[in-house]
Short mmCIF file of C-alpha atoms in Angstrom, two decimals:
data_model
loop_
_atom_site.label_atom_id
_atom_site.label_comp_id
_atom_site.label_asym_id
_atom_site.label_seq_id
_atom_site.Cartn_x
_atom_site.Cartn_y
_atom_site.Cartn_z
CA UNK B 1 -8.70 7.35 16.75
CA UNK B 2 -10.08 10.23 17.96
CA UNK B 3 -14.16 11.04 17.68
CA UNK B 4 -16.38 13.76 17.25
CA UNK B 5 -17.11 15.77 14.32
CA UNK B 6 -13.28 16.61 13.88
CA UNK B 7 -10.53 15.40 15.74
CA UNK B 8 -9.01 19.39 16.27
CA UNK B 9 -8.97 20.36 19.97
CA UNK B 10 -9.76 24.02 21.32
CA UNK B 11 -6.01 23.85 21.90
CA UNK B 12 -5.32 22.49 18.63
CA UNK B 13 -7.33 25.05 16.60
CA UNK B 14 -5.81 27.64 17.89
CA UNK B 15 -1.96 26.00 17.72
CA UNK B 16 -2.84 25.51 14.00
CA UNK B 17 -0.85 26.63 10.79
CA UNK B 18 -2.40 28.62 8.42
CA UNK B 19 -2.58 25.61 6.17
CA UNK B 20 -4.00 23.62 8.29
CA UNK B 21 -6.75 25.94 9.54
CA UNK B 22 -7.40 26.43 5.55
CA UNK B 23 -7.39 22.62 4.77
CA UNK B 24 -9.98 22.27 7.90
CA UNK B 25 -12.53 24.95 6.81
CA UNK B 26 -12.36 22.95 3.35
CA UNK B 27 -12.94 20.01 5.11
CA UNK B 28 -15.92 21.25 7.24
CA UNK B 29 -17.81 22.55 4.22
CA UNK B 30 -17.40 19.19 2.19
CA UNK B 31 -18.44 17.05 5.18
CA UNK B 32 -21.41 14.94 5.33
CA UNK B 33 -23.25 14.12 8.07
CA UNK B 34 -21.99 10.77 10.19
CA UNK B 35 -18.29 11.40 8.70
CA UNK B 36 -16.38 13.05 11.14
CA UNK B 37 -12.44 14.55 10.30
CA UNK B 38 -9.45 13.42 11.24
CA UNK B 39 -5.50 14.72 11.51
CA UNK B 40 -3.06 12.30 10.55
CA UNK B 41 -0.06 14.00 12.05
CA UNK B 42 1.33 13.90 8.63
CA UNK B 43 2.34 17.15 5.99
CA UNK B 44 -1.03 18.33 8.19
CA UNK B 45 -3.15 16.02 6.13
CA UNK B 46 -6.55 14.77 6.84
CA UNK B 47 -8.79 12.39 6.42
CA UNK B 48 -12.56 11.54 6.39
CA UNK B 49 -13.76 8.68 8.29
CA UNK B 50 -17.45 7.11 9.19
CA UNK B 51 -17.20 5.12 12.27
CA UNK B 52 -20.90 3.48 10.76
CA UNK B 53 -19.00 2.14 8.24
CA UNK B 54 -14.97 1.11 8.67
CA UNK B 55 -12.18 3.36 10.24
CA UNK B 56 -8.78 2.52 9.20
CA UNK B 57 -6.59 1.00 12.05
CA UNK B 58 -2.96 0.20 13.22
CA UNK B 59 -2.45 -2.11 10.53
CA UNK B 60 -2.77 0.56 7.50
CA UNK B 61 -0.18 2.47 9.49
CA UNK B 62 2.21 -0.32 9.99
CA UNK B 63 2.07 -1.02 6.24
CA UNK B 64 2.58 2.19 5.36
CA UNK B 65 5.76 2.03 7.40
CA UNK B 66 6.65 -0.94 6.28
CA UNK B 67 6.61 -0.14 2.05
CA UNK B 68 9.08 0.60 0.17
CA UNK B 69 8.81 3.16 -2.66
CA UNK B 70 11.64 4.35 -5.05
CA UNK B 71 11.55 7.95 -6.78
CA UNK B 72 9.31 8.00 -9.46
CA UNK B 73 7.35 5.25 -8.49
CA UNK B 74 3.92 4.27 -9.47
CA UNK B 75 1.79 2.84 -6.74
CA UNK B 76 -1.65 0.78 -6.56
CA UNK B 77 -3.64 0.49 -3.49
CA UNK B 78 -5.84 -2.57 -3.82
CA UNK B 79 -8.94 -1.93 -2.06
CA UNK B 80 -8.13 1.67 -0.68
CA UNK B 81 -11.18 2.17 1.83
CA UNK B 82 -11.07 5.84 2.77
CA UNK B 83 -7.87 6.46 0.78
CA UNK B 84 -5.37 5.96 3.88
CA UNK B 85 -2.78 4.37 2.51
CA UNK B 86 -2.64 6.56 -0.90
CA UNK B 87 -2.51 10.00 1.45
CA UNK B 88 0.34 8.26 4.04
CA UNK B 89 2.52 7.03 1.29
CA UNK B 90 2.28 10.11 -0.09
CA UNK B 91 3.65 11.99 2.16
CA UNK B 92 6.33 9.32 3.51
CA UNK B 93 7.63 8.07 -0.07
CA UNK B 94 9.39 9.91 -2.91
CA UNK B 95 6.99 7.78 -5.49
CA UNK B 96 5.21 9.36 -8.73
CA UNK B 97 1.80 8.56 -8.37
CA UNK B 98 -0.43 6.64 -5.80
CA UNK B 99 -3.50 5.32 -7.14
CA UNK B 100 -6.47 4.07 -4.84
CA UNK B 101 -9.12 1.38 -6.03
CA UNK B 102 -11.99 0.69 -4.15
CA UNK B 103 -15.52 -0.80 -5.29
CA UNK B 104 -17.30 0.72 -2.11
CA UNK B 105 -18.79 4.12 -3.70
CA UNK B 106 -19.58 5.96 -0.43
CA UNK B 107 -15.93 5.12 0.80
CA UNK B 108 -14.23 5.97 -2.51
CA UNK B 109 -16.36 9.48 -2.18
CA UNK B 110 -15.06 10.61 1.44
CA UNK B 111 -11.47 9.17 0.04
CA UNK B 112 -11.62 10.88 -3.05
CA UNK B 113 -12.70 14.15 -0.81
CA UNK B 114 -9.51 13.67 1.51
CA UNK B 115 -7.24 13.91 -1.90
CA UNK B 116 -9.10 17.37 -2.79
CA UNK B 117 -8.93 18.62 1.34
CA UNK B 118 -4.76 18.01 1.32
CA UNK B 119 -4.67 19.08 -2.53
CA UNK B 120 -3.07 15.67 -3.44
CA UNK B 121 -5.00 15.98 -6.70
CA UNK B 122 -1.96 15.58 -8.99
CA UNK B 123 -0.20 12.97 -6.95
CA UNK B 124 -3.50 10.77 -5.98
CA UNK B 125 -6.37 8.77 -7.98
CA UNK B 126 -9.24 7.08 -6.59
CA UNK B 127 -10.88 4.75 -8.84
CA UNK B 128 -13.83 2.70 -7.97
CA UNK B 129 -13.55 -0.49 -8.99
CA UNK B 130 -13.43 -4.48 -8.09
CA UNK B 131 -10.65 -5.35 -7.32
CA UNK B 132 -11.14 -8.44 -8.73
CA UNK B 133 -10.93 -6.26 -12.12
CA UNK B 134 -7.75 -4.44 -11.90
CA UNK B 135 -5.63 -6.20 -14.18
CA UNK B 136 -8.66 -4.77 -17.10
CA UNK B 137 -8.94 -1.62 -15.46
CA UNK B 138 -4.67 -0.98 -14.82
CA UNK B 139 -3.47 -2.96 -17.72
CA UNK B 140 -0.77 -5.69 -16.99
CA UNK B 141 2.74 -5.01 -16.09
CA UNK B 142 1.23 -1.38 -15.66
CA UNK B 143 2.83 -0.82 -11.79
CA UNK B 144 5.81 -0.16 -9.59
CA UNK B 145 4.41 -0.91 -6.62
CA UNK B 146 0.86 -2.73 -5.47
CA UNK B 147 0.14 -2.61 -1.71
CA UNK B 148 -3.32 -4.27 0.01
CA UNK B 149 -4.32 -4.27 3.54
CA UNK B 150 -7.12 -6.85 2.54
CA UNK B 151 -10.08 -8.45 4.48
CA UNK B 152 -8.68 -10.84 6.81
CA UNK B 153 -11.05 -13.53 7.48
CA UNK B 154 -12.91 -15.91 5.03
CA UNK B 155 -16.47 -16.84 4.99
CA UNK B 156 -15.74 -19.53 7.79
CA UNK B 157 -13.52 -17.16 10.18
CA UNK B 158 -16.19 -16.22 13.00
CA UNK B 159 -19.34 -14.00 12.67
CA UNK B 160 -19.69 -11.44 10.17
CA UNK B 161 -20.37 -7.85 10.94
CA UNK B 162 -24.56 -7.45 10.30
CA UNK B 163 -23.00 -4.01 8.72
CA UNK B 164 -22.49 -5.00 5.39
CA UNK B 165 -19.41 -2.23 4.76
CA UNK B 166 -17.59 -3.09 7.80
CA UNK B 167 -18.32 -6.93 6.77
CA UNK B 168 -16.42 -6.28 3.56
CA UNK B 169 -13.56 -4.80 4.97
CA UNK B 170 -13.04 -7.51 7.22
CA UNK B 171 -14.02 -10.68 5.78
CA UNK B 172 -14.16 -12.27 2.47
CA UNK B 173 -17.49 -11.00 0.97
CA UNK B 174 -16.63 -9.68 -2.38
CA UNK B 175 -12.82 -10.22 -2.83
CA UNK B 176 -10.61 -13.56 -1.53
CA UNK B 177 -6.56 -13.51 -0.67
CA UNK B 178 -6.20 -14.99 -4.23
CA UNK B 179 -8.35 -12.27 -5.89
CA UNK B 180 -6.21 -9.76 -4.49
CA UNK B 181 -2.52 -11.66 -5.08
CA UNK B 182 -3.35 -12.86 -8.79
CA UNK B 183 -4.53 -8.60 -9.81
CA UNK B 184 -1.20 -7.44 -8.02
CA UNK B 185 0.82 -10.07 -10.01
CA UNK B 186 -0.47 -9.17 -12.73
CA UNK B 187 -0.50 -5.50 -12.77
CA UNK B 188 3.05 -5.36 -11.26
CA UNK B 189 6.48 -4.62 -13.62
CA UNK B 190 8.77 -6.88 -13.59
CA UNK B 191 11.12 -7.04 -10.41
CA UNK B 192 7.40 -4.69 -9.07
CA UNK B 193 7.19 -5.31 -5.56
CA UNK B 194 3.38 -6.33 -3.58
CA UNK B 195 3.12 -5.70 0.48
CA UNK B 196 0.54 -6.73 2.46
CA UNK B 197 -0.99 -6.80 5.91
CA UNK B 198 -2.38 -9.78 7.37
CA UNK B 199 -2.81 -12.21 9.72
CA UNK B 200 -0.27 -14.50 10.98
CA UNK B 201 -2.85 -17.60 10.98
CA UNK B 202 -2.94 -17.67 7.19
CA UNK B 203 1.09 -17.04 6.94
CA UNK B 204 1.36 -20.57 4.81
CA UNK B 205 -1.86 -20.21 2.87
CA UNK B 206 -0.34 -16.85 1.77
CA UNK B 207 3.13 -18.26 0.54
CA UNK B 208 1.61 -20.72 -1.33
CA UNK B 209 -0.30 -18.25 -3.09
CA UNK B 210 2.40 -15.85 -3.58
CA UNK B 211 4.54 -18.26 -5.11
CA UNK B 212 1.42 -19.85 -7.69
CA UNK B 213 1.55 -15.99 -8.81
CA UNK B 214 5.03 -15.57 -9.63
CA UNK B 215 5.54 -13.48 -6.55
CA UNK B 216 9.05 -14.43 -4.47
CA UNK B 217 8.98 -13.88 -0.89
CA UNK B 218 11.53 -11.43 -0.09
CA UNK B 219 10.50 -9.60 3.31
CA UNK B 220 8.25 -10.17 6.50
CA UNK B 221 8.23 -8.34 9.60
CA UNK B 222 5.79 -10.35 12.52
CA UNK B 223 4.08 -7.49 14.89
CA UNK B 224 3.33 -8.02 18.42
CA UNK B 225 0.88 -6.66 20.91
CA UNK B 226 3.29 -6.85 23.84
CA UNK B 227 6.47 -8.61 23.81
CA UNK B 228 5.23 -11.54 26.06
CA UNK B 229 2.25 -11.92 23.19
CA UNK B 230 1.32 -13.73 20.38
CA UNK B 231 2.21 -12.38 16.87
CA UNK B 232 -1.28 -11.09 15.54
CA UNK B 233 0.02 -9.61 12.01
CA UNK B 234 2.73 -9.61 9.53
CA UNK B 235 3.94 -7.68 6.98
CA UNK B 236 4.78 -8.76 4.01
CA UNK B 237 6.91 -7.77 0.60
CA UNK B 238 6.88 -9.78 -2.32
CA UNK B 239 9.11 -9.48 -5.70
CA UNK B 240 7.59 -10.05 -8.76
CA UNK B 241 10.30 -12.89 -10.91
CA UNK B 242 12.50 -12.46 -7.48
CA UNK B 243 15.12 -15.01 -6.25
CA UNK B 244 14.32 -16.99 -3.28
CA UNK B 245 15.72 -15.55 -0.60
CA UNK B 246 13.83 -14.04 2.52
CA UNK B 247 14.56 -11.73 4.93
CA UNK B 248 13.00 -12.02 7.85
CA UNK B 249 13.21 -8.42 10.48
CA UNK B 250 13.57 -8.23 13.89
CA UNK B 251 10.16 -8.51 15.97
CA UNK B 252 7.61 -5.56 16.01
CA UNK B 253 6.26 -4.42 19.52
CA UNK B 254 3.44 -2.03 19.91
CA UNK B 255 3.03 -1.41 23.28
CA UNK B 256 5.60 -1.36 26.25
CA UNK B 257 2.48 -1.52 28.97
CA UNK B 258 -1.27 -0.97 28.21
CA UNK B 259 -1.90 2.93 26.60
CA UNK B 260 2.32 3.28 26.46
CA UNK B 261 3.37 2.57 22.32
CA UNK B 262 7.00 1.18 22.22
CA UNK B 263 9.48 3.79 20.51
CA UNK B 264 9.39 2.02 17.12
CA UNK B 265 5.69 2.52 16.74
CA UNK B 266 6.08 6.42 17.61
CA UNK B 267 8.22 6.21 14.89
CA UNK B 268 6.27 5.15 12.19
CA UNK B 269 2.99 7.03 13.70
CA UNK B 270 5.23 9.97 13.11
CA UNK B 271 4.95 11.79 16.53
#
């Protein structure tokens, strides 16, 4: 990602549409100090981030590439972070209404702020919340479409960051993988569909609990570092009351040689 108080080169600010120049003074005035603002090469959106804290990463991207949203849609982001996934699917998917949860108040603030920047308020929530909760706070059978790019590791999965918000992003701490599967089964329609990022280590602890939930394995995409790698995640798309049948996608490579992405990941980047 890039760093700095804004991610807009000399070159850049002076290449920029109107829009974007307006959206950036917006951002500048609602900044806070340690966020800096980033372009997600996207409908000119931005987005605050806090490297103190957690920066979203290739995996939120990949998801968001990865989901599947139908007209009219109405989408839940289980534990939203800085609203990425809400503000890409936004401006990828034809759905209704994206809504992100997230029980982090300083990262629901700078997401919330990146829905006013783009002027996504119509189309985007951001709720703060546990998402441990949702099914009270949603209401059951309430959504289209949940997706979760959830903490990866559990208490016993190496060292925790000493940085409590980066430590709750990436392990464990205040949600587990069954928190955040039994909320989306629950708050999901009928035939609703759940994705997910994760980590192909946990690939039959996840199926297990997919299927304890009601939720049918339909689609999972493995994503490489370099083809002559190890997988190290997978994507995932669950039906809610689906039939069992899976499909699984050809392999996902990032990177052709070290700093060169492979022509698939340019794709979903959107460059």
């Amino acid at each position: 990602m890039p760093s700095g108080k804004d991610s807009m080169s000399q070159e850049n600010k002076q290449e920029a549409s109107p829009l974007l120049q307006k959206r950036m003074a917006l951002a500048r005035e609602l900044c806070r100090d340690g966020e800096r603002i980033d372009e997600l090469q996207r409908n000119e959106y931005l987005i605050y981030q806090h490297p103190g804290r957690f920066c979203f990463g290739m995996d939120a991207v990949l998801l968001s590439g990865f989901v599947k949203i139908k007209p009219g849609a109405d989408v839940l982001d289980l534990g939203t972070g800085t609203g990425i996934l809400p503000i890409l699917l936004e401006a990828k998917t034809p759905g209704k209404h994206f809504t992100g949860l997230e029980i982090q108040p300083e990262s629901a603030d700078m997401a919330a702020r990146s829905v006013k920047v783009n002027g996504l308020e119509d189309k985007i929530s951001i709720v703060v919340g546990d998402i441990k909760e949702a099914g009270k706070l949603f209401g059951g059978s309430s959504m289209d479409v949940v997706v979760s790019n959830p903490p990866y590791m559990t208490a016993e999965h190496g060292l925790q960051n000493p940085e409590l918000p980066k430590a709750i992003a990436r392990h464990e701490v205040l949600c587990t993988l069954t928190d955040v599967i039994r909320e989306a089964a629950y708050v999901l329609k009928p035939q609703g569909n759940f994705y997910l990022v994760h980590r192909p280590f946990r690939l039959a602890e996840i199926i297990r609990t997919l299927s304890a939930y009601g939720l049918e394995l339909k689609r999972m995409r493995l994503v490489y570092p370099y083809v002559d790698k190890e997988p190290n995640m997978v994507l995932m798309e669950a039906c809610r009351g689906g039939k069992p049948r899976v499909t699984v996608e050809p392999p996902l490579i990032v990177f052709k040689e070290p700093g060169v992405y492979h022509e698939d990941i340019t794709g979903i980047y959107g460059y």
